């Protein structure tokens, strides 16, 4: 039985065959952590953004840039608006990087920082949690509404409760999705702006309840929205502190950590959500999820052993578990970015890089570890409960 | 000077062309082996094809307003002309000079260059500090890149696939710090900015050129020492003039060198060309009607032999130019654009203010011909004043002209300390001269009632340190200054209508009550001081901006027309942006009552002001 399951899993992981999935996430079986000992200015890494050739990470003590060879840090002395960097976005057109900080917005262009604050520009507020750049516009999500900066026109427009249906003005995240711009509003749900129609629309939790979702899939799962992203098919992914919602323009699907299948959403407390190759990737306070909304994959660090646990929860089959030798340094994850075959995570204890299993990695910077996969036996429900503190009592099969 | 040149050399002056209007040659493109030259006539809004041998214009065609710069397409069939006031770039058939397409854009285009694959066009946009990128297949603008302050020349260096953009004005810096400008570097493959070469102590970046193998670039710059009192003019050391040496691929900072001599400056470096063999480059010095010939080999030797750590000091070394300058060639009035023929034998110089083209033999560095494009002496007051404005002849040791600190009739973004009110005291922001007519009195103290007074004896005494101009010349100079047009305002709607934000800003500008309904005292309303068509009242007020180096508390009310372009703001340039006038430097509400504004209101007001 066990052998059969492992074969199925291996097929899924390495061949992407045999499992009726709409998409298959890569399996990251080897991880490396970067922290202050490597040159990071702090282990509190709030965001990460990978380009083809570089990785940028924002911490509570400045920025750090990895060019594949060395780490270089940037702080206010270099022109960064503030040492605390909350989000990073790249202008797909110009390649310029934009940083959301707790002291304004900084643009990094050709080695030069330009800073926009509430004092020297039209930025609405210096406490900037998120931003998105597309179509020649920068949208900054701030603690006092949102600002839109039209780069070519050098023009700022401010959005708050006076000119939008922004129930609260505490904006946490922004995402560009074609013609639409979405704002994640803490306590105010999700706001949608149509660039062509210049109209706003708000999406709120229909039941307005804090701890429960009264009617399933009736709308946004919760008004405390922390993150928003969209995928290539136009599905909007909304992370809240009380679960995950997706919206395809017609239907909402909501996910909470106590929903079946077991091993689905690993925590309702979502810090960040993004999409990649048709999958949603969710950074929570208790690990990392990937999902196509039917099937779920979970990456967690075993705090006792420091080893990694990968859980696969098929829609109609028992959960599977794999142990891997290395994993990210902490389950509190703030950010996710992808770089070729690799995944980068911003965590509360450092920056992590994961390599997909198929990849033959050759790098002198890596620890001297072979491509070794430790495949653990499927774990009993109690073991999972002990490990994760969750109620994994449904559908988990014993291997005994 | 022109006559001297003609007498000294066996010049072949040709017949003046049909001079329907002044040309004001602004840009040159040699054709073929130099038998013909394309000339952009900035003042006539025309492009000319001049046959050098016969000295005749063989064809011409209209352009949009103020043609500024041009470049060829790699296919050799098309060319592109930026028209600064026309706010467009024209695609011309190179044979007929007919317009094939017209690309409109927001702002005033300056330098232009086509990508190596011929698919994209790069254009500097001075007023917005951007580089517009066009897709030449569709003719649409595809992106705006962040330039430095006031992008000027744009040049593709094809060997390394980089596009270099010089910037006219200084990068933002606190007023008590030395100025610096940047050369913006774009990767031609990705059309993204990849590097910014910072030139510390430099300003007024103009022309740029590279040797054929791309290993060496030269950019024209000035080096103003605006932090020392202007009394230093008399010691020969306030504005120095030279060039930056770029060494792509060597990971080395640009080296800055001067063309000045200890007792003779060469004001207003403008354009650079390098001979095809890379042995010489030429630099036009527009303020002294001179083209300077530099031996590249000697230049390299000077740099290579510098002792460790000495190169930065070379930027201010007045004694070095003798090592690499091999000729200083007198040409016509206000030489700006340069071009060299394909085989490198003849250099062409566009003398913008006497409508001539000087032809120089590069082997001998001697003038061989001066070709008139129109009337060389236009005689009117404005034209004569324009020559005075652009000439350093009456400045001590020719260090600078009016145009050195007011390039293109505008401003240089720097602050200066004139000593009549005490050395080190009252440093003042240099003011924009565009559209300045009717905005008197002048000076930040408002002590000069008109432009004639402003530009009269005091200029000779406190600024140029010479006998300066006679009264007739001052009148001419003032006439020219009054004629300087405002730049095209990219924040203004073409139809003159206010945007919704600008309309809201106007209401705020004219309000008489606070947000809570409390009446605002008349003298604290925006439009009390900033009144009338140019938004000023000619009086001085204490707006709470007296600084630690100021001896005065009241300052002239600035007019607000085209205020968008004249950052930094306030009398000493302390406010980097319009917003900072109120968010940082109006703590007691003396510069208008702003404490009750919401951020939305401030944004609206700034939008309104930018559109004035």
PDB file of C-alpha atoms in Angstrom, chain A residues 90-96 107 109-110 112 118-124 151-156 158 162-163, chain B residues 106 128 130 142-148 182 192-196 491 577 579-580 583-584 599-600 603 607 610:
ATOM      1  CA  UNK A  90       8.900  45.684 -10.884  1.00  0.00           C
ATOM      2  CA  UNK A  91       7.686  47.814 -13.723  1.00  0.00           C
ATOM      3  CA  UNK A  92       7.347  45.232 -16.495  1.00  0.00           C
ATOM      4  CA  UNK A  93       7.979  47.921 -19.061  1.00  0.00           C
ATOM      5  CA  UNK A  94      10.946  49.819 -17.747  1.00  0.00           C
ATOM      6  CA  UNK A  95      12.433  47.205 -15.436  1.00  0.00           C
ATOM      7  CA  UNK A  96      12.594  49.741 -12.625  1.00  0.00           C
ATOM      8  CA  UNK A 107      12.106  53.696  -7.149  1.00  0.00           C
ATOM      9  CA  UNK A 109      16.315  52.797 -11.607  1.00  0.00           C
ATOM     10  CA  UNK A 110      19.729  52.308 -13.107  1.00  0.00           C
ATOM     11  CA  UNK A 112      19.528  55.485  -8.500  1.00  0.00           C
ATOM     12  CA  UNK A 118       3.758  62.307   1.561  1.00  0.00           C
ATOM     13  CA  UNK A 119       5.851  65.436   2.043  1.00  0.00           C
ATOM     14  CA  UNK A 120       7.615  65.697  -1.303  1.00  0.00           C
ATOM     15  CA  UNK A 121       5.051  64.196  -3.633  1.00  0.00           C
ATOM     16  CA  UNK A 122       1.400  63.331  -4.040  1.00  0.00           C
ATOM     17  CA  UNK A 123       1.764  60.046  -2.168  1.00  0.00           C
ATOM     18  CA  UNK A 124      -1.088  59.902   0.282  1.00  0.00           C
ATOM     19  CA  UNK A 151       4.665  57.810 -14.509  1.00  0.00           C
ATOM     20  CA  UNK A 152       4.486  59.364 -17.950  1.00  0.00           C
ATOM     21  CA  UNK A 153       2.321  62.234 -16.777  1.00  0.00           C
ATOM     22  CA  UNK A 154       4.081  62.647 -13.453  1.00  0.00           C
ATOM     23  CA  UNK A 155       0.647  62.833 -11.871  1.00  0.00           C
ATOM     24  CA  UNK A 156      -0.658  61.527  -8.570  1.00  0.00           C
ATOM     25  CA  UNK A 158      -5.343  59.815  -4.285  1.00  0.00           C
ATOM     26  CA  UNK A 162     -13.993  60.370  -0.085  1.00  0.00           C
ATOM     27  CA  UNK A 163     -13.869  59.168  -3.653  1.00  0.00           C
TER      28      UNK A 163
ATOM     29  CA  UNK B 106       3.505  64.726 -23.995  1.00  0.00           C
ATOM     30  CA  UNK B 128       9.251  65.757 -17.631  1.00  0.00           C
ATOM     31  CA  UNK B 130      11.933  61.316 -19.081  1.00  0.00           C
ATOM     32  CA  UNK B 142       5.572  52.277 -25.544  1.00  0.00           C
ATOM     33  CA  UNK B 143       7.190  53.533 -22.395  1.00  0.00           C
ATOM     34  CA  UNK B 144       8.735  56.374 -20.478  1.00  0.00           C
ATOM     35  CA  UNK B 145      12.059  55.883 -18.771  1.00  0.00           C
ATOM     36  CA  UNK B 146      13.264  57.998 -15.872  1.00  0.00           C
ATOM     37  CA  UNK B 147      16.071  60.267 -17.062  1.00  0.00           C
ATOM     38  CA  UNK B 148      18.140  62.713 -15.072  1.00  0.00           C
ATOM     39  CA  UNK B 182      24.083  62.334 -14.567  1.00  0.00           C
ATOM     40  CA  UNK B 192      15.750  49.806 -19.876  1.00  0.00           C
ATOM     41  CA  UNK B 193      17.919  52.127 -17.836  1.00  0.00           C
ATOM     42  CA  UNK B 194      20.838  50.112 -16.566  1.00  0.00           C
ATOM     43  CA  UNK B 195      23.241  52.686 -15.263  1.00  0.00           C
ATOM     44  CA  UNK B 196      23.521  56.304 -14.243  1.00  0.00           C
ATOM     45  CA  UNK B 491       0.539  69.601 -17.525  1.00  0.00           C
ATOM     46  CA  UNK B 577       9.182  70.060  -4.876  1.00  0.00           C
ATOM     47  CA  UNK B 579       4.602  69.981  -2.144  1.00  0.00           C
ATOM     48  CA  UNK B 580       7.463  70.744   0.217  1.00  0.00           C
ATOM     49  CA  UNK B 583       4.417  70.237   3.876  1.00  0.00           C
ATOM     50  CA  UNK B 584       7.834  71.209   5.183  1.00  0.00           C
ATOM     51  CA  UNK B 599      -3.705  65.560   1.253  1.00  0.00           C
ATOM     52  CA  UNK B 600      -6.255  65.402  -1.522  1.00  0.00           C
ATOM     53  CA  UNK B 603      -2.515  67.273  -4.537  1.00  0.00           C
ATOM     54  CA  UNK B 607      -1.951  69.936 -10.099  1.00  0.00           C
ATOM     55  CA  UNK B 610       1.722  72.793 -12.491  1.00  0.00           C
TER      56      UNK B 610
END
